[in-house]
Amino acid sequence: MTSGPGTETLTARVHKGLHRARVGVRKAGVDYFRGEGSDLFALAALLFAIPAIAAGTLWRPEWIAPAALVLPVIAGGLLLRPANLLVLYGASAAALVVEAALFGPYEEGPDRITPGTVLVVAAVGLFGLLIAQFRSRVGVPWRRGGTMLFDLRERIRVQSKLPRLPKGWHHEMALRPAGGQSFSGDFVVASRTHGGNILEVVLTDVSGKGMDAASRALLLSGAFGGLLGSLPPHGFLPAANGYLLRQDWDEGFATSIHLVLDLESGDYELLSAGHLPALQLSAGSGRWEEKAGDGPLLGVYDGAQFDPVKGTLRPGDVLMLFTDGLVEAADRDIAEGIDRLTGEADRYVASGFAGAAWHLIEAVAKDVNDDRALLLICRDA
């Protein structure tokens, strides 16, 4: 019997059905590992593993110890939601009861279910439940948690990159979080405005250090990046100050320095919000000069004013912006730290400061338990 033109053969229908099943399984797997799918498949697999482990224990206890039940319990703590995790724990407890009943009293042999085995499984289960509740409260599954943090770190790194400068200009930048962590309370945002002729750079030091300040620094870096270039230069720090005040953080202040540099003439303005002064190296005299704007900390009080200081970068001159982690220490004051920083910086003048930012942090603040950021902008001779 032949099929008509509008009739599918049995083989074609089977192939289509298998294709739909493969697509559905693949989509469910992708959703699951992205943290968006159901955990029922994982629950079913772990529920199947428990009697399999129990049967193996009854068959060969010398190879599959009774404490092997902690394996699905650990996996459940990482994969399941708290409600389904309790179902898994109930199955594990039932498996222990069955094993204990079939093996007999633990005094009769070394392979029996001992109180220590029960305590180990219970302790691991409690720890897994705490992890599952924490994941449920945060709303980030373990499968995506590490990926999300990696993505955030890369976004901060990309956002802190300075734009390419025209011929005749060179920049070096290094960020070093406290304690070797991946996130810092110091950050940089930069943009070229007015047709690329003006470089605006903001270096900010959020109160606190390391992971304590990282979440606030992440929020502020996104907000500051949106404000920079969208407002006139003199309007940036007042807007940033107002943004911090609206957050109403318990520890919500920050210091910031805003550089507005004309890449054609070399003229610049520095506006400071309680930040350390910038340092300018004059190629003619070979001396470092402090350039300090006047303004209060960000996030302290409303209506703050920020008065700029002006200067010019001539061929061969260098401008250095940095945070207090490079110059502040318990055993010396900031002036001594600045002297040490400029003394080390003089060693790199002859080489044009290539790679100098990283080397300067290594030289003056390698083991400091504070966030450190350093930016060098040089006008080529």
CSV table of C-alpha atoms in Angstrom, one decimal:
chain,number,residue,atom,x,y,z
A,1,MET,CA,0.0,0.0,0.0
A,2,THR,CA,1.5,3.4,-1.0
A,3,SER,CA,1.0,6.5,0.9
A,4,GLY,CA,-0.5,9.6,-0.6
A,5,PRO,CA,1.3,12.9,-1.0
A,6,GLY,CA,-0.1,14.3,2.2
A,7,THR,CA,0.5,11.3,4.4
A,8,GLU,CA,3.7,10.8,6.4
A,9,THR,CA,5.3,7.4,6.6
A,10,LEU,CA,5.7,5.7,10.0
A,11,THR,CA,9.5,6.2,9.7
A,12,ALA,CA,9.2,9.9,9.1
A,13,ARG,CA,6.9,10.3,12.1
A,14,VAL,CA,9.3,8.3,14.3
A,15,HIS,CA,12.2,10.5,13.1
A,16,LYS,CA,10.2,13.7,13.8
A,17,GLY,CA,9.3,12.4,17.3
A,18,LEU,CA,12.9,11.5,18.1
A,19,HIS,CA,14.0,15.0,16.9
A,20,ARG,CA,11.5,16.7,19.1
A,21,ALA,CA,12.5,14.6,22.0
A,22,ARG,CA,16.2,15.4,21.5
A,23,VAL,CA,15.5,19.1,21.2
A,24,GLY,CA,13.4,19.0,24.4
A,25,VAL,CA,16.1,17.2,26.3
A,26,ARG,CA,18.8,19.5,25.1
A,27,LYS,CA,16.7,22.6,25.9
A,28,ALA,CA,15.9,21.3,29.4
A,29,GLY,CA,19.6,20.5,29.9
A,30,VAL,CA,20.7,24.0,28.9
A,31,ASP,CA,18.0,25.6,31.1
A,32,TYR,CA,19.1,23.5,34.0
A,33,PHE,CA,22.7,24.4,33.8
A,34,ARG,CA,21.8,28.0,33.3
A,35,GLY,CA,19.8,27.7,36.6
A,36,GLU,CA,16.5,28.3,34.9
A,37,GLY,CA,15.1,24.8,34.7
A,38,SER,CA,13.4,22.4,37.0
A,39,ASP,CA,15.5,20.2,39.3
A,40,LEU,CA,13.1,17.2,39.1
A,41,PHE,CA,15.4,15.4,36.7
A,42,ALA,CA,18.3,15.7,39.2
A,43,LEU,CA,16.0,14.7,42.1
A,44,ALA,CA,14.9,11.5,40.2
A,45,ALA,CA,18.5,10.6,39.4
A,46,LEU,CA,19.6,11.0,43.0
A,47,LEU,CA,16.6,9.1,44.3
A,48,PHE,CA,17.6,6.3,42.0
A,49,ALA,CA,21.2,6.4,43.2
A,50,ILE,CA,20.2,6.0,46.9
A,51,PRO,CA,18.8,2.4,46.6
A,52,ALA,CA,21.5,1.5,44.1
A,53,ILE,CA,24.2,2.5,46.7
A,54,ALA,CA,22.2,0.8,49.5
A,55,ALA,CA,22.1,-2.4,47.4
A,56,GLY,CA,25.8,-2.2,46.7
A,57,THR,CA,26.5,-1.8,50.4
A,58,LEU,CA,24.4,-4.8,51.3
A,59,TRP,CA,26.2,-6.8,48.6
A,60,ARG,CA,29.8,-5.7,49.0
A,61,PRO,CA,30.1,-3.6,52.2
A,62,GLU,CA,33.9,-3.8,52.1
A,63,TRP,CA,33.8,-1.9,48.8
A,64,ILE,CA,30.8,0.3,49.2
A,65,ALA,CA,30.7,1.5,52.8
A,66,PRO,CA,27.5,2.6,54.4
A,67,ALA,CA,28.8,6.2,54.6
A,68,ALA,CA,28.7,6.2,50.8
A,69,LEU,CA,25.2,7.6,51.1
A,70,VAL,CA,26.8,11.0,51.7
A,71,LEU,CA,27.6,11.2,48.0
A,72,PRO,CA,24.0,11.8,46.8
A,73,VAL,CA,23.4,14.0,49.8
A,74,ILE,CA,26.4,16.2,48.8
A,75,ALA,CA,25.2,16.3,45.2
A,76,GLY,CA,21.7,17.2,46.3
A,77,GLY,CA,22.9,20.1,48.4
A,78,LEU,CA,24.5,21.5,45.2
A,79,LEU,CA,21.8,20.7,42.7
A,80,LEU,CA,18.4,20.7,44.5
A,81,ARG,CA,16.1,23.3,45.9
A,82,PRO,CA,15.5,23.0,49.7
A,83,ALA,CA,12.0,21.4,49.4
A,84,ASN,CA,13.2,18.6,47.0
A,85,LEU,CA,16.4,18.3,49.1
A,86,LEU,CA,14.2,17.2,52.1
A,87,VAL,CA,12.7,14.5,50.0
A,88,LEU,CA,16.2,13.2,49.2
A,89,TYR,CA,17.1,13.3,52.8
A,90,GLY,CA,14.1,11.2,53.7
A,91,ALA,CA,15.1,8.6,51.1
A,92,SER,CA,18.6,8.5,52.5
A,93,ALA,CA,17.3,8.1,56.1
A,94,ALA,CA,15.1,5.2,54.9
A,95,ALA,CA,18.1,3.6,53.2
A,96,LEU,CA,20.1,3.8,56.4
A,97,VAL,CA,17.2,2.2,58.3
A,98,VAL,CA,16.9,-0.6,55.8
A,99,GLU,CA,20.6,-1.2,55.9
A,100,ALA,CA,20.7,-1.2,59.7
A,101,ALA,CA,17.8,-3.7,59.9
A,102,LEU,CA,19.3,-6.1,57.4
A,103,PHE,CA,22.9,-5.9,58.8
A,104,GLY,CA,21.8,-6.2,62.4
A,105,PRO,CA,23.3,-4.5,65.5
A,106,TYR,CA,26.5,-2.7,64.9
A,107,GLU,CA,28.2,-4.6,67.7
A,108,GLU,CA,28.2,-7.8,65.6
A,109,GLY,CA,30.7,-6.7,62.9
A,110,PRO,CA,32.8,-3.9,61.4
A,111,ASP,CA,30.5,-3.4,58.4
A,112,ARG,CA,27.4,-2.6,60.4
A,113,ILE,CA,25.6,0.8,60.5
A,114,THR,CA,27.2,2.6,63.5
A,115,PRO,CA,26.1,5.8,65.2
A,116,GLY,CA,29.1,7.5,63.6
A,117,THR,CA,27.8,6.7,60.1
A,118,VAL,CA,24.5,8.2,61.0
A,119,LEU,CA,26.1,11.3,62.4
A,120,VAL,CA,28.3,11.8,59.3
A,121,VAL,CA,25.4,11.5,56.9
A,122,ALA,CA,23.3,13.8,59.1
A,123,ALA,CA,26.0,16.4,59.4
A,124,VAL,CA,26.6,16.4,55.6
A,125,GLY,CA,22.9,16.7,55.1
A,126,LEU,CA,22.6,19.7,57.4
A,127,PHE,CA,25.5,21.4,55.7
A,128,GLY,CA,23.9,20.7,52.3
A,129,LEU,CA,20.6,22.1,53.5
A,130,LEU,CA,22.3,25.3,54.6
A,131,ILE,CA,23.9,25.7,51.2
A,132,ALA,CA,20.6,25.1,49.4
A,133,GLN,CA,18.8,27.7,51.6
A,134,PHE,CA,21.6,30.2,50.9
A,135,ARG,CA,21.3,29.6,47.2
A,136,SER,CA,17.5,29.9,47.3
A,137,ARG,CA,17.8,33.2,49.3
A,138,VAL,CA,20.3,34.7,46.9
A,139,GLY,CA,18.5,33.4,43.9
A,140,VAL,CA,21.7,32.3,42.1
A,141,PRO,CA,22.2,28.6,41.5
A,142,TRP,CA,25.6,27.1,42.1
A,143,ARG,CA,25.9,26.3,38.4
A,144,ARG,CA,25.7,30.0,37.5
A,145,GLY,CA,27.2,31.6,40.6
A,146,GLY,CA,30.9,31.2,39.5
A,147,THR,CA,30.1,32.2,35.9
A,148,MET,CA,28.2,35.3,37.1
A,149,LEU,CA,31.1,36.4,39.3
A,150,PHE,CA,33.6,35.8,36.4
A,151,ASP,CA,31.4,37.8,34.1
A,152,LEU,CA,31.2,40.7,36.6
A,153,ARG,CA,34.9,40.7,37.0
A,154,GLU,CA,35.4,40.8,33.3
A,155,ARG,CA,32.9,43.6,32.9
A,156,ILE,CA,34.7,45.7,35.5
A,157,ARG,CA,38.0,45.0,33.8
A,158,VAL,CA,36.7,46.1,30.4
A,159,GLN,CA,34.9,49.1,31.8
A,160,SER,CA,38.1,50.2,33.5
A,161,LYS,CA,40.1,50.2,30.2
A,162,LEU,CA,41.0,53.6,28.9
A,163,PRO,CA,40.1,54.5,25.4
A,164,ARG,CA,42.9,54.5,22.7
A,165,LEU,CA,44.8,57.8,22.7
A,166,PRO,CA,45.9,59.6,19.6
A,167,LYS,CA,49.5,59.6,18.4
A,168,GLY,CA,51.7,61.5,20.8
A,169,TRP,CA,50.0,60.3,24.0
A,170,HIS,CA,50.6,57.2,26.1
A,171,HIS,CA,48.8,55.8,29.2
A,172,GLU,CA,49.5,53.1,31.7
A,173,MET,CA,47.1,51.8,34.3
A,174,ALA,CA,47.1,49.1,37.0
A,175,LEU,CA,44.5,48.0,39.5
A,176,ARG,CA,45.4,45.7,42.4
A,177,PRO,CA,42.6,44.6,44.9
A,178,ALA,CA,43.4,44.0,48.6
A,179,GLY,CA,44.4,40.5,49.6
A,180,GLY,CA,44.8,39.2,46.0
A,181,GLN,CA,41.1,39.2,45.5
A,182,SER,CA,39.4,39.6,42.1
A,183,PHE,CA,37.2,42.6,43.1
A,184,SER,CA,38.3,46.0,44.2
A,185,GLY,CA,36.9,49.1,45.8
A,186,ASP,CA,39.0,51.2,43.4
A,187,PHE,CA,37.8,51.7,39.8
A,188,VAL,CA,38.4,53.9,36.8
A,189,VAL,CA,35.9,55.0,34.1
A,190,ALA,CA,37.0,57.0,31.1
A,191,SER,CA,35.6,58.4,27.9
A,192,ARG,CA,36.7,60.6,24.9
A,193,THR,CA,34.2,63.4,24.3
A,194,HIS,CA,33.8,66.4,22.0
A,195,GLY,CA,34.7,64.4,18.9
A,196,GLY,CA,37.5,62.6,20.6
A,197,ASN,CA,39.5,65.7,21.4
A,198,ILE,CA,38.7,65.6,25.2
A,199,LEU,CA,39.7,62.7,27.5
A,200,GLU,CA,37.7,62.5,30.7
A,201,VAL,CA,39.0,60.0,33.3
A,202,VAL,CA,37.5,59.4,36.8
A,203,LEU,CA,39.5,57.5,39.4
A,204,THR,CA,37.4,56.6,42.5
A,205,ASP,CA,38.2,55.0,45.8
A,206,VAL,CA,35.1,53.6,47.6
A,207,SER,CA,35.2,53.4,51.4
A,208,GLY,CA,36.2,50.0,52.6
A,209,LYS,CA,38.4,47.6,50.7
A,210,GLY,CA,38.3,44.3,48.8
A,211,MET,CA,35.0,42.4,48.8
A,212,ASP,CA,33.5,44.7,51.4
A,213,ALA,CA,33.7,47.6,48.9
A,214,ALA,CA,33.4,45.7,45.7
A,215,SER,CA,29.6,45.6,45.5
A,216,ARG,CA,29.3,49.3,46.0
A,217,ALA,CA,32.2,49.9,43.6
A,218,LEU,CA,30.4,47.8,41.0
A,219,LEU,CA,27.2,49.8,41.3
A,220,LEU,CA,29.1,53.1,41.3
A,221,SER,CA,31.3,52.3,38.3
A,222,GLY,CA,28.2,51.6,36.2
A,223,ALA,CA,26.5,54.8,37.3
A,224,PHE,CA,29.6,56.9,36.9
A,225,GLY,CA,30.2,55.4,33.5
A,226,GLY,CA,26.8,56.5,32.4
A,227,LEU,CA,27.2,60.1,33.8
A,228,LEU,CA,30.7,60.6,32.3
A,229,GLY,CA,30.4,62.3,29.0
A,230,SER,CA,26.6,62.9,29.4
A,231,LEU,CA,27.2,66.0,31.5
A,232,PRO,CA,29.4,69.0,31.3
A,233,PRO,CA,32.7,68.3,33.0
A,234,HIS,CA,31.9,70.6,36.0
A,235,GLY,CA,28.6,68.8,36.4
A,236,PHE,CA,29.9,65.3,36.9
A,237,LEU,CA,31.1,65.4,40.5
A,238,PRO,CA,27.9,67.2,41.8
A,239,ALA,CA,25.8,64.6,40.0
A,240,ALA,CA,27.9,61.7,41.4
A,241,ASN,CA,27.6,63.2,44.9
A,242,GLY,CA,23.9,63.4,44.6
A,243,TYR,CA,23.7,59.8,43.4
A,244,LEU,CA,25.7,58.6,46.4
A,245,LEU,CA,23.5,60.6,48.8
A,246,ARG,CA,20.4,58.9,47.3
A,247,GLN,CA,21.8,55.5,48.1
A,248,ASP,CA,21.7,56.2,51.8
A,249,TRP,CA,24.4,53.7,52.6
A,250,ASP,CA,25.7,53.3,56.1
A,251,GLU,CA,29.3,53.5,54.8
A,252,GLY,CA,28.5,55.4,51.6
A,253,PHE,CA,31.3,57.9,51.0
A,254,ALA,CA,34.0,57.8,48.3
A,255,THR,CA,36.8,59.9,47.1
A,256,SER,CA,37.2,60.7,43.4
A,257,ILE,CA,39.4,62.7,41.1
A,258,HIS,CA,38.1,63.8,37.6
A,259,LEU,CA,40.6,64.6,34.9
A,260,VAL,CA,39.5,66.6,31.8
A,261,LEU,CA,42.3,66.7,29.3
A,262,ASP,CA,42.5,68.4,25.9
A,263,LEU,CA,44.4,66.0,23.7
A,264,GLU,CA,45.3,68.8,21.2
A,265,SER,CA,46.7,71.5,23.5
A,266,GLY,CA,47.6,69.4,26.5
A,267,ASP,CA,45.6,71.7,28.8
A,268,TYR,CA,43.7,70.0,31.6
A,269,GLU,CA,41.5,70.5,34.6
A,270,LEU,CA,41.4,68.4,37.7
A,271,LEU,CA,38.4,68.3,40.0
A,272,SER,CA,38.7,66.5,43.3
A,273,ALA,CA,36.2,65.1,45.8
A,274,GLY,CA,38.4,64.5,48.8
A,275,HIS,CA,40.9,62.6,46.8
A,276,LEU,CA,44.7,62.7,47.0
A,277,PRO,CA,46.4,65.2,44.7
A,278,ALA,CA,47.6,64.2,41.3
A,279,LEU,CA,51.3,64.5,40.6
A,280,GLN,CA,52.8,66.1,37.4
A,281,LEU,CA,56.3,65.5,36.3
A,282,SER,CA,57.7,68.5,34.3
A,283,ALA,CA,60.1,67.3,31.6
A,284,GLY,CA,61.9,70.6,31.8
A,285,SER,CA,62.8,70.7,35.5
A,286,GLY,CA,62.5,66.9,36.2
A,287,ARG,CA,60.5,67.6,39.3
A,288,TRP,CA,57.1,66.3,40.5
A,289,GLU,CA,54.5,68.9,41.4
A,290,GLU,CA,51.2,68.2,43.3
A,291,LYS,CA,48.0,69.2,41.6
A,292,ALA,CA,45.2,69.3,44.1
A,293,GLY,CA,41.6,70.4,43.4
A,294,ASP,CA,39.3,71.5,46.2
A,295,GLY,CA,36.2,69.6,47.1
A,296,PRO,CA,34.6,67.4,49.9
A,297,LEU,CA,34.1,63.6,49.9
A,298,LEU,CA,31.3,62.2,47.7
A,299,GLY,CA,28.2,61.2,49.6
A,300,VAL,CA,28.8,63.4,52.7
A,301,TYR,CA,26.5,66.4,52.2
A,302,ASP,CA,24.3,67.9,49.5
A,303,GLY,CA,25.2,71.0,47.6
A,304,ALA,CA,28.9,70.4,47.6
A,305,GLN,CA,31.1,72.5,45.4
A,306,PHE,CA,34.2,71.2,43.6
A,307,ASP,CA,36.7,73.8,42.4
A,308,PRO,CA,39.2,72.8,39.7
A,309,VAL,CA,42.9,73.2,39.4
A,310,LYS,CA,44.3,73.8,35.9
A,311,GLY,CA,47.5,72.8,34.3
A,312,THR,CA,49.2,71.8,31.0
A,313,LEU,CA,51.0,68.7,29.9
A,314,ARG,CA,53.8,69.7,27.6
A,315,PRO,CA,55.9,67.2,25.5
A,316,GLY,CA,57.6,64.8,27.9
A,317,ASP,CA,55.4,65.6,30.9
A,318,VAL,CA,53.7,62.9,32.9
A,319,LEU,CA,50.5,63.1,35.0
A,320,MET,CA,50.0,60.5,37.7
A,321,LEU,CA,46.7,59.7,39.5
A,322,PHE,CA,46.6,57.1,42.3
A,323,THR,CA,44.6,56.0,45.4
A,324,ASP,CA,45.7,56.0,49.0
A,325,GLY,CA,46.7,52.3,49.0
A,326,LEU,CA,49.9,53.3,47.3
A,327,VAL,CA,51.1,56.0,49.7
A,328,GLU,CA,49.2,55.5,53.0
A,329,ALA,CA,50.6,53.1,55.7
A,330,ALA,CA,50.4,52.8,59.5
A,331,ASP,CA,54.1,53.4,59.9
A,332,ARG,CA,54.4,56.6,57.8
A,333,ASP,CA,52.4,59.6,56.8
A,334,ILE,CA,51.1,60.3,53.3
A,335,ALA,CA,53.8,62.8,52.5
A,336,GLU,CA,56.5,60.2,53.0
A,337,GLY,CA,54.5,57.7,50.9
A,338,ILE,CA,54.3,60.3,48.0
A,339,ASP,CA,58.0,60.9,48.2
A,340,ARG,CA,58.7,57.2,47.9
A,341,LEU,CA,56.3,56.9,45.0
A,342,THR,CA,57.8,59.8,43.0
A,343,GLY,CA,61.3,58.4,43.8
A,344,GLU,CA,60.4,55.1,42.3
A,345,ALA,CA,58.7,56.7,39.4
A,346,ASP,CA,61.9,58.6,38.4
A,347,ARG,CA,63.5,55.3,37.6
A,348,TYR,CA,61.1,54.8,34.7
A,349,VAL,CA,61.3,58.2,33.0
A,350,ALA,CA,64.1,57.1,30.7
A,351,SER,CA,62.1,54.2,29.4
A,352,GLY,CA,59.0,56.3,28.7
A,353,PHE,CA,56.9,54.7,31.5
A,354,ALA,CA,56.1,51.6,29.5
A,355,GLY,CA,54.7,49.1,32.0
A,356,ALA,CA,55.5,51.5,34.8
A,357,ALA,CA,52.1,51.4,36.6
A,358,TRP,CA,52.4,47.7,37.4
A,359,HIS,CA,56.1,48.0,38.4
A,360,LEU,CA,55.4,51.0,40.7
A,361,ILE,CA,52.7,49.1,42.6
A,362,GLU,CA,55.2,46.2,43.0
A,363,ALA,CA,57.8,48.6,44.2
A,364,VAL,CA,55.9,50.7,46.7
A,365,ALA,CA,52.8,48.7,47.7
A,366,LYS,CA,53.2,45.1,46.8
A,367,ASP,CA,52.1,43.6,50.1
A,368,VAL,CA,49.7,46.3,51.3
A,369,ASN,CA,46.4,45.0,52.5
A,370,ASP,CA,44.4,47.7,50.7
A,371,ASP,CA,43.1,48.4,47.2
A,372,ARG,CA,45.6,50.1,44.9
A,373,ALA,CA,45.0,51.9,41.6
A,374,LEU,CA,47.5,53.9,39.6
A,375,LEU,CA,47.1,55.8,36.3
A,376,LEU,CA,49.9,57.4,34.3
A,377,ILE,CA,49.3,59.7,31.3
A,378,CYS,CA,52.3,60.8,29.3
A,379,ARG,CA,52.7,63.2,26.5
A,380,ASP,CA,55.5,61.9,24.3
A,381,ALA,CA,58.5,64.1,23.9
